[in-house]
Amino acid sequence: MLRFPRWKCILKASFILVGLCLAFLVYTGRLTQFTLTCTHEKSRETINKLCGLYKSKIINGSLCNELCAGKIEYINCLHQSRGKVVFLAKWNNQKIILKTKYASIDSYAAVYTVMENLEGVSDKLYPEDVIFKSMIESQAQAVLGTVIKDGEDVVNKFWFGNWPKDRLNMNSFHTAMNSLWTLILQDEYVFLKYHNTHPNLPQVYGSCGYFYAVEFTPPGIVFDPGLLNIEQQLQAAPWPGRAYIALGLLKLIKSFDTSFPEKLYHCDIKEGNFGMDPASKILKEVVIKAIDVDMVFYDNKVAEIMGQGDCVKDSDCNFIHCRGRCNQATKICRPEVISSNLQVFCDNLFLPRNGKPGLLRFPPSVISKELANVLDECSNVGTSTKQDEVHEKLRKLLVQSLR
């Protein structure tokens, strides 16, 4: 029998592993993208402008004092493109995320109307309390749909701290209105603030003007090796860590299906949109949080989105990863989703796709055949009544593999 020197085998294996890891980094391209679109100088300039507005009493918020006094310390820029800004910062010795849909207040529609008086001088006309409350309620309903009930105290629901009550100090009212209005125009803020105590969503800590701070929940080494260096990717390879992440995702899927006022659909499934609760203990229990919820919708809202547009086939009605159905009689998309959360998570995270190997790659041989069959079922389960059965099969297999 021919035998190759051991060092040659090790060298060959090393080259293969390095090549695979480099392919991951080239494919994701995320670190390069972040670096190109973010600079410390631009980030600090953005924060300085925010604090300038605060000092000029144009905006306010529960975190303005600490942010503008340097008690919330900027660390790094994670994302800055098409207006959206995401900063990593430190507050009370813990990392947090500062984010906004637009980096400038001028990019938001103003809450006031500019009018000219008889002397031709421009003046800002702010809405009355009742009108402002109606505006906030209408905008919240546009994001959350029927989950927002008529008569709900939406102003205090979406504001941190006490809403101004001194009618003699109109400046405080106007400053608060400017700030809350820019927040309510951000769909992600509305969704997270409304569900601020849910375990599968990052907590919102407070706001300053059009910026708000949320819990830092990084993807972690096992969950998204494409974001990390080669050494970390090799550490991410063992099955147990990936299996525990998958179990955490299954709990999140069940939560989206059952623990909200209506069923939630996540239509944008990719690694960077999920993170691990820092308190999670790997190899014990992992809590997964949906950290980017721009494409998360309640049942009533996603149906509204899906029922738009002309079509020839079902795939013409897809909204990112949520699958739609074409009405062949009218050639118009039906207002319904024909995929389930379980299905889209299986397709886009658990199974290989677009050159990525999938979270549940290379399982232990004792479950590999059965797991492949269950994942195939999962990929085709749609909205059938078998969802719970397939979910449980997958959960039991993962638990079995960890014994």
Short mmCIF file of C-alpha atoms in Angstrom, two decimals:
data_model
loop_
_atom_site.label_atom_id
_atom_site.label_comp_id
_atom_site.label_asym_id
_atom_site.label_seq_id
_atom_site.Cartn_x
_atom_site.Cartn_y
_atom_site.Cartn_z
CA MET A 1 0.00 0.00 0.00
CA LEU A 2 1.30 3.46 -0.93
CA ARG A 3 1.84 5.78 1.99
CA PHE A 4 2.19 9.56 1.73
CA PRO A 5 4.40 11.35 4.23
CA ARG A 6 2.28 12.65 7.09
CA TRP A 7 3.46 16.25 6.65
CA LYS A 8 2.21 16.25 3.04
CA CYS A 9 -1.26 15.16 4.13
CA ILE A 10 -1.35 17.85 6.80
CA LEU A 11 -0.15 20.49 4.34
CA LYS A 12 -2.75 19.44 1.76
CA ALA A 13 -5.54 19.53 4.34
CA SER A 14 -4.38 22.97 5.50
CA PHE A 15 -4.50 24.35 1.96
CA ILE A 16 -8.02 23.00 1.51
CA LEU A 17 -9.23 24.54 4.77
CA VAL A 18 -7.60 27.89 4.02
CA GLY A 19 -9.15 27.89 0.56
CA LEU A 20 -12.61 27.17 1.94
CA CYS A 21 -12.31 29.91 4.53
CA LEU A 22 -11.09 32.44 1.97
CA ALA A 23 -14.02 31.53 -0.25
CA PHE A 24 -16.37 32.32 2.63
CA LEU A 25 -14.79 35.73 3.11
CA VAL A 26 -14.81 36.55 -0.60
CA TYR A 27 -18.44 35.51 -0.92
CA THR A 28 -19.75 37.46 2.04
CA GLY A 29 -17.54 40.50 1.49
CA ARG A 30 -19.04 42.04 4.59
CA LEU A 31 -15.94 43.26 6.39
CA THR A 32 -14.69 44.99 3.26
CA GLN A 33 -18.08 46.54 2.67
CA PHE A 34 -18.25 47.89 6.21
CA THR A 35 -14.77 49.36 6.00
CA LEU A 36 -15.44 51.12 2.71
CA THR A 37 -18.68 52.73 3.83
CA CYS A 38 -17.69 53.73 7.37
CA THR A 39 -15.05 56.12 8.67
CA HIS A 40 -14.42 57.24 12.25
CA GLU A 41 -14.25 60.84 11.12
CA LYS A 42 -17.64 60.72 9.41
CA SER A 43 -19.18 58.85 12.33
CA ARG A 44 -17.99 61.34 14.93
CA GLU A 45 -19.19 64.19 12.71
CA THR A 46 -22.65 62.57 12.64
CA ILE A 47 -22.73 62.34 16.45
CA ASN A 48 -21.48 65.94 16.82
CA LYS A 49 -24.30 67.17 14.57
CA LEU A 50 -26.81 65.24 16.66
CA CYS A 51 -25.45 66.80 19.85
CA GLY A 52 -25.50 70.23 18.21
CA LEU A 53 -29.23 69.83 17.62
CA TYR A 54 -29.68 68.75 21.25
CA LYS A 55 -27.80 71.77 22.58
CA SER A 56 -29.88 74.00 20.32
CA LYS A 57 -33.04 72.44 21.84
CA ILE A 58 -34.27 71.13 18.50
CA ILE A 59 -34.24 67.50 19.67
CA ASN A 60 -34.05 65.66 22.97
CA GLY A 61 -34.34 62.17 24.40
CA SER A 62 -33.50 59.97 27.36
CA LEU A 63 -29.89 59.37 26.23
CA CYS A 64 -28.95 62.83 24.93
CA ASN A 65 -27.30 64.00 28.15
CA GLU A 66 -25.03 60.97 28.43
CA LEU A 67 -24.26 60.73 24.72
CA CYS A 68 -23.33 64.38 24.38
CA ALA A 69 -21.34 64.38 27.65
CA GLY A 70 -19.21 61.51 26.35
CA LYS A 71 -20.59 58.95 28.80
CA ILE A 72 -21.75 56.90 25.81
CA GLU A 73 -18.48 56.26 24.02
CA TYR A 74 -18.33 55.71 20.26
CA ILE A 75 -16.23 52.64 19.36
CA ASN A 76 -16.71 51.84 15.71
CA CYS A 77 -18.95 52.25 12.68
CA LEU A 78 -20.56 48.97 11.63
CA HIS A 79 -22.65 50.17 8.72
CA GLN A 80 -23.30 53.39 6.86
CA SER A 81 -24.98 53.31 3.46
CA ARG A 82 -28.12 54.68 1.81
CA GLY A 83 -28.60 56.89 4.86
CA LYS A 84 -28.76 54.11 7.43
CA VAL A 85 -26.16 54.34 10.21
CA VAL A 86 -25.18 51.69 12.76
CA PHE A 87 -22.53 52.46 15.39
CA LEU A 88 -20.98 50.27 18.06
CA ALA A 89 -20.64 52.14 21.35
CA LYS A 90 -19.97 51.55 25.05
CA TRP A 91 -22.33 52.64 27.83
CA ASN A 92 -21.94 51.74 31.51
CA ASN A 93 -19.16 49.29 30.60
CA GLN A 94 -21.26 47.33 28.14
CA LYS A 95 -21.42 47.43 24.36
CA ILE A 96 -24.54 48.82 22.73
CA ILE A 97 -25.69 49.64 19.21
CA LEU A 98 -26.62 53.18 18.15
CA LYS A 99 -28.64 53.33 14.96
CA THR A 100 -30.86 55.49 12.77
CA LYS A 101 -32.52 55.13 9.40
CA TYR A 102 -31.04 58.43 8.20
CA ALA A 103 -27.89 60.18 9.42
CA SER A 104 -29.42 63.68 9.10
CA ILE A 105 -32.58 65.12 10.60
CA ASP A 106 -33.24 66.87 7.29
CA SER A 107 -33.86 63.46 5.69
CA TYR A 108 -36.97 63.00 7.85
CA ALA A 109 -40.29 64.62 7.05
CA ALA A 110 -40.87 67.44 9.54
CA VAL A 111 -43.68 67.18 12.07
CA TYR A 112 -44.46 70.88 11.64
CA THR A 113 -45.67 72.98 8.71
CA VAL A 114 -43.77 76.09 7.67
CA MET A 115 -46.11 79.08 7.26
CA GLU A 116 -45.47 82.72 6.41
CA ASN A 117 -47.10 85.40 8.57
CA LEU A 118 -48.41 88.74 7.36
CA GLU A 119 -44.93 90.23 7.58
CA GLY A 120 -43.57 87.49 5.30
CA VAL A 121 -41.61 85.85 8.10
CA SER A 122 -41.57 82.03 8.11
CA ASP A 123 -42.93 80.33 11.19
CA LYS A 124 -43.25 76.68 12.25
CA LEU A 125 -46.79 75.51 12.93
CA TYR A 126 -46.84 72.42 15.17
CA PRO A 127 -49.88 70.12 15.46
CA GLU A 128 -52.13 70.20 18.49
CA ASP A 129 -51.81 67.36 20.99
CA VAL A 130 -54.81 65.43 19.68
CA ILE A 131 -53.65 65.75 16.08
CA PHE A 132 -50.11 64.71 17.00
CA LYS A 133 -51.37 61.63 18.84
CA SER A 134 -53.45 60.73 15.78
CA MET A 135 -50.35 61.10 13.56
CA ILE A 136 -48.32 58.79 15.81
CA GLU A 137 -51.14 56.23 15.93
CA SER A 138 -51.56 56.28 12.16
CA GLN A 139 -47.84 55.78 11.55
CA ALA A 140 -47.64 52.94 14.10
CA GLN A 141 -50.62 51.23 12.46
CA ALA A 142 -48.88 51.55 9.08
CA VAL A 143 -46.04 49.43 10.51
CA LEU A 144 -47.85 47.06 12.87
CA GLY A 145 -51.30 46.98 11.29
CA THR A 146 -54.22 45.89 13.42
CA VAL A 147 -51.96 45.09 16.39
CA ILE A 148 -52.26 48.79 17.32
CA LYS A 149 -55.69 49.32 18.82
CA ASP A 150 -57.71 52.53 18.57
CA GLY A 151 -57.33 54.62 21.70
CA GLU A 152 -54.01 53.05 22.76
CA ASP A 153 -51.63 55.51 24.46
CA VAL A 154 -49.18 55.45 21.58
CA VAL A 155 -47.26 58.59 22.56
CA ASN A 156 -46.06 57.14 25.86
CA LYS A 157 -45.71 53.67 24.30
CA PHE A 158 -43.07 54.89 21.85
CA TRP A 159 -41.41 57.57 24.00
CA PHE A 160 -38.84 57.03 26.74
CA GLY A 161 -39.53 58.90 29.95
CA ASN A 162 -42.38 61.27 30.68
CA TRP A 163 -44.03 63.22 27.89
CA PRO A 164 -43.94 67.00 28.60
CA LYS A 165 -46.99 68.31 30.48
CA ASP A 166 -46.16 71.95 31.05
CA ARG A 167 -48.22 73.72 28.40
CA LEU A 168 -46.55 77.02 29.28
CA ASN A 169 -43.23 75.70 27.97
CA MET A 170 -44.06 75.07 24.30
CA ASN A 171 -40.38 74.66 23.39
CA SER A 172 -40.21 71.39 25.36
CA PHE A 173 -43.30 70.12 23.53
CA HIS A 174 -41.90 71.02 20.14
CA THR A 175 -38.51 69.48 20.91
CA ALA A 176 -40.17 66.25 22.04
CA MET A 177 -42.44 66.25 18.97
CA ASN A 178 -39.45 66.68 16.65
CA SER A 179 -37.72 63.72 18.30
CA LEU A 180 -40.61 61.26 18.60
CA TRP A 181 -41.72 61.97 15.04
CA THR A 182 -38.31 61.07 13.61
CA LEU A 183 -38.36 57.84 15.65
CA ILE A 184 -41.88 56.82 14.64
CA LEU A 185 -40.87 57.21 10.98
CA GLN A 186 -38.40 54.33 11.48
CA ASP A 187 -40.19 51.00 11.08
CA GLU A 188 -37.56 49.04 12.95
CA TYR A 189 -37.74 51.34 15.97
CA VAL A 190 -41.54 51.06 16.03
CA PHE A 191 -41.41 47.26 15.95
CA LEU A 192 -38.68 46.89 18.58
CA LYS A 193 -40.05 49.51 20.98
CA TYR A 194 -43.56 48.05 20.83
CA HIS A 195 -42.14 44.62 21.77
CA ASN A 196 -39.40 45.89 24.05
CA THR A 197 -39.52 43.01 26.54
CA HIS A 198 -39.66 40.09 24.10
CA PRO A 199 -36.75 37.64 24.66
CA ASN A 200 -36.15 37.07 20.93
CA LEU A 201 -35.72 40.76 20.11
CA PRO A 202 -32.95 43.15 21.19
CA GLN A 203 -33.98 45.54 23.94
CA VAL A 204 -34.23 49.25 23.13
CA TYR A 205 -32.46 51.24 25.85
CA GLY A 206 -33.38 54.79 24.93
CA SER A 207 -33.06 57.49 22.30
CA CYS A 208 -31.61 60.86 21.41
CA GLY A 209 -33.45 62.65 18.64
CA TYR A 210 -33.56 60.35 15.63
CA PHE A 211 -30.95 57.93 17.05
CA TYR A 212 -31.87 55.06 19.34
CA ALA A 213 -29.78 52.57 21.33
CA VAL A 214 -30.36 48.83 21.35
CA GLU A 215 -28.83 45.78 22.96
CA PHE A 216 -25.65 44.47 21.33
CA THR A 217 -26.26 40.88 20.21
CA PRO A 218 -23.44 39.79 17.88
CA PRO A 219 -23.84 36.79 15.55
CA GLY A 220 -21.00 34.94 17.27
CA ILE A 221 -18.30 32.63 15.96
CA VAL A 222 -20.47 29.57 15.32
CA PHE A 223 -23.43 31.37 13.82
CA ASP A 224 -21.73 33.42 11.13
CA PRO A 225 -18.17 32.30 10.35
CA GLY A 226 -18.26 34.38 7.15
CA LEU A 227 -17.77 37.54 9.23
CA LEU A 228 -14.68 36.30 11.01
CA ASN A 229 -11.05 35.43 10.40
CA ILE A 230 -9.72 32.03 9.38
CA GLU A 231 -8.73 30.94 12.89
CA GLN A 232 -12.20 31.75 14.23
CA GLN A 233 -13.84 29.93 11.33
CA LEU A 234 -11.90 26.77 12.19
CA GLN A 235 -13.11 27.09 15.79
CA ALA A 236 -16.67 27.39 14.49
CA ALA A 237 -16.58 24.04 12.73
CA PRO A 238 -17.53 21.54 15.50
CA TRP A 239 -21.06 20.17 15.27
CA PRO A 240 -22.23 20.73 18.89
CA GLY A 241 -21.99 24.53 18.65
CA ARG A 242 -23.89 24.59 15.36
CA ALA A 243 -26.54 22.20 16.70
CA TYR A 244 -27.19 24.41 19.72
CA ILE A 245 -27.53 27.44 17.44
CA ALA A 246 -30.06 25.52 15.31
CA LEU A 247 -32.05 24.63 18.44
CA GLY A 248 -32.08 28.32 19.37
CA LEU A 249 -33.36 29.17 15.90
CA LEU A 250 -36.13 26.58 16.19
CA LYS A 251 -37.26 28.26 19.41
CA LEU A 252 -37.23 31.64 17.66
CA ILE A 253 -39.33 30.20 14.81
CA LYS A 254 -41.87 28.84 17.29
CA SER A 255 -41.89 32.20 19.03
CA PHE A 256 -42.61 34.07 15.79
CA ASP A 257 -45.45 31.67 15.09
CA THR A 258 -47.12 31.72 18.50
CA SER A 259 -45.91 34.29 21.06
CA PHE A 260 -46.88 37.59 19.40
CA PRO A 261 -50.34 39.16 19.04
CA GLU A 262 -50.43 37.79 15.49
CA LYS A 263 -48.18 35.42 13.57
CA LEU A 264 -44.96 37.07 12.42
CA TYR A 265 -43.23 36.41 9.10
CA HIS A 266 -39.51 36.98 8.65
CA CYS A 267 -38.87 37.63 4.95
CA ASP A 268 -35.12 38.27 4.98
CA ILE A 269 -33.23 35.26 6.28
CA LYS A 270 -29.47 35.71 6.44
CA GLU A 271 -26.84 35.25 9.12
CA GLY A 272 -26.23 38.94 9.78
CA ASN A 273 -29.88 39.46 10.72
CA PHE A 274 -29.63 37.27 13.82
CA GLY A 275 -27.53 37.39 16.94
CA MET A 276 -26.93 35.48 20.15
CA ASP A 277 -27.95 36.84 23.52
CA PRO A 278 -24.62 37.61 25.26
CA ALA A 279 -26.00 35.90 28.36
CA SER A 280 -26.39 32.62 26.45
CA LYS A 281 -24.15 29.83 27.64
CA ILE A 282 -22.87 27.86 24.68
CA LEU A 283 -23.41 24.10 25.04
CA LYS A 284 -26.27 24.77 27.50
CA GLU A 285 -28.92 26.98 25.89
CA VAL A 286 -28.62 29.57 23.15
CA VAL A 287 -31.13 32.41 22.86
CA ILE A 288 -31.27 33.78 19.32
CA LYS A 289 -32.49 37.33 18.67
CA ALA A 290 -33.68 38.87 15.41
CA ILE A 291 -31.44 41.93 15.29
CA ASP A 292 -32.57 43.35 11.94
CA VAL A 293 -36.36 43.41 11.72
CA ASP A 294 -36.87 45.70 8.73
CA MET A 295 -38.40 42.75 6.88
CA VAL A 296 -40.43 41.25 9.73
CA PHE A 297 -44.19 41.67 9.39
CA TYR A 298 -47.38 40.67 11.09
CA ASP A 299 -49.75 38.41 9.17
CA ASN A 300 -52.09 41.29 8.31
CA LYS A 301 -49.25 43.45 6.95
CA VAL A 302 -47.41 40.78 4.96
CA ALA A 303 -50.66 39.84 3.19
CA GLU A 304 -51.02 43.46 2.17
CA ILE A 305 -47.46 43.45 0.79
CA MET A 306 -47.84 40.14 -1.04
CA GLY A 307 -51.10 41.15 -2.72
CA GLN A 308 -49.45 43.70 -4.99
CA GLY A 309 -48.27 43.44 -8.56
CA ASP A 310 -49.03 41.54 -11.74
CA CYS A 311 -47.79 37.99 -12.23
CA VAL A 312 -47.52 35.05 -14.57
CA LYS A 313 -46.21 32.46 -12.10
CA ASP A 314 -46.06 32.10 -8.32
CA SER A 315 -42.42 33.16 -8.05
CA ASP A 316 -43.35 36.57 -9.50
CA CYS A 317 -45.16 37.19 -6.21
CA ASN A 318 -42.25 36.35 -3.89
CA PHE A 319 -41.15 39.05 -1.46
CA ILE A 320 -37.47 38.32 -0.80
CA HIS A 321 -37.73 34.95 1.00
CA CYS A 322 -41.48 34.97 1.65
CA ARG A 323 -43.19 33.09 -1.14
CA GLY A 324 -46.39 34.27 -2.79
CA ARG A 325 -49.05 32.87 -5.09
CA CYS A 326 -50.25 34.12 -8.46
CA ASN A 327 -53.96 34.20 -9.22
CA GLN A 328 -53.92 32.59 -12.66
CA ALA A 329 -57.40 33.91 -13.48
CA THR A 330 -56.62 37.58 -12.83
CA LYS A 331 -52.80 37.45 -13.19
CA ILE A 332 -52.56 39.43 -9.94
CA CYS A 333 -50.65 38.31 -6.82
CA ARG A 334 -52.86 36.94 -4.06
CA PRO A 335 -52.68 38.61 -0.61
CA GLU A 336 -51.20 35.53 1.07
CA VAL A 337 -47.93 33.86 2.02
CA ILE A 338 -47.50 30.24 0.96
CA SER A 339 -44.24 29.67 2.86
CA SER A 340 -43.78 29.24 6.59
CA ASN A 341 -41.05 30.57 8.85
CA LEU A 342 -39.80 27.01 9.33
CA GLN A 343 -39.49 26.54 5.58
CA VAL A 344 -37.61 29.77 4.85
CA PHE A 345 -35.23 29.21 7.78
CA CYS A 346 -34.47 25.70 6.52
CA ASP A 347 -33.93 26.92 2.97
CA ASN A 348 -31.75 29.89 3.84
CA LEU A 349 -29.87 28.95 7.01
CA PHE A 350 -29.93 25.22 7.69
CA LEU A 351 -29.40 23.97 4.12
CA PRO A 352 -26.64 24.88 1.64
CA ARG A 353 -27.51 27.80 -0.67
CA ASN A 354 -25.74 30.34 -2.85
CA GLY A 355 -22.33 28.78 -2.28
CA LYS A 356 -22.71 28.66 1.51
CA PRO A 357 -22.59 25.23 3.18
CA GLY A 358 -25.48 25.71 5.59
CA LEU A 359 -25.53 25.68 9.38
CA LEU A 360 -26.33 21.95 9.61
CA ARG A 361 -23.50 20.85 7.33
CA PHE A 362 -21.58 17.61 8.07
CA PRO A 363 -23.76 16.22 10.89
CA PRO A 364 -22.74 13.14 12.91
CA SER A 365 -23.13 9.96 10.88
CA VAL A 366 -25.64 8.55 13.35
CA ILE A 367 -28.24 11.15 12.25
CA SER A 368 -26.99 12.21 8.81
CA LYS A 369 -29.43 10.20 6.69
CA GLU A 370 -32.49 10.96 8.81
CA LEU A 371 -31.49 14.64 9.09
CA ALA A 372 -31.24 14.94 5.30
CA ASN A 373 -34.77 13.54 4.98
CA VAL A 374 -36.18 15.89 7.63
CA LEU A 375 -34.48 18.93 6.09
CA ASP A 376 -35.97 17.96 2.74
CA GLU A 377 -39.41 17.83 4.38
CA CYS A 378 -38.70 21.15 6.06
CA SER A 379 -37.76 22.78 2.75
CA ASN A 380 -41.09 21.77 1.25
CA VAL A 381 -43.45 22.02 4.23
CA GLY A 382 -44.98 25.38 3.22
CA THR A 383 -47.96 26.30 5.37
CA SER A 384 -49.25 22.73 5.70
CA THR A 385 -50.48 21.25 8.95
CA LYS A 386 -47.26 19.21 9.13
CA GLN A 387 -45.20 22.20 10.27
CA ASP A 388 -45.32 21.27 13.96
CA GLU A 389 -44.51 17.64 13.17
CA VAL A 390 -41.47 18.55 11.06
CA HIS A 391 -40.35 21.13 13.63
CA GLU A 392 -40.45 18.47 16.37
CA LYS A 393 -38.64 15.88 14.24
CA LEU A 394 -35.81 18.31 13.59
CA ARG A 395 -35.62 19.37 17.24
CA LYS A 396 -35.44 15.74 18.45
CA LEU A 397 -32.71 14.85 15.96
CA LEU A 398 -30.59 17.80 17.07
CA VAL A 399 -31.04 16.89 20.74
CA GLN A 400 -30.19 13.26 19.96
CA SER A 401 -26.97 14.32 18.22
CA LEU A 402 -25.82 16.12 21.36
CA ARG A 403 -26.11 13.18 23.75
#
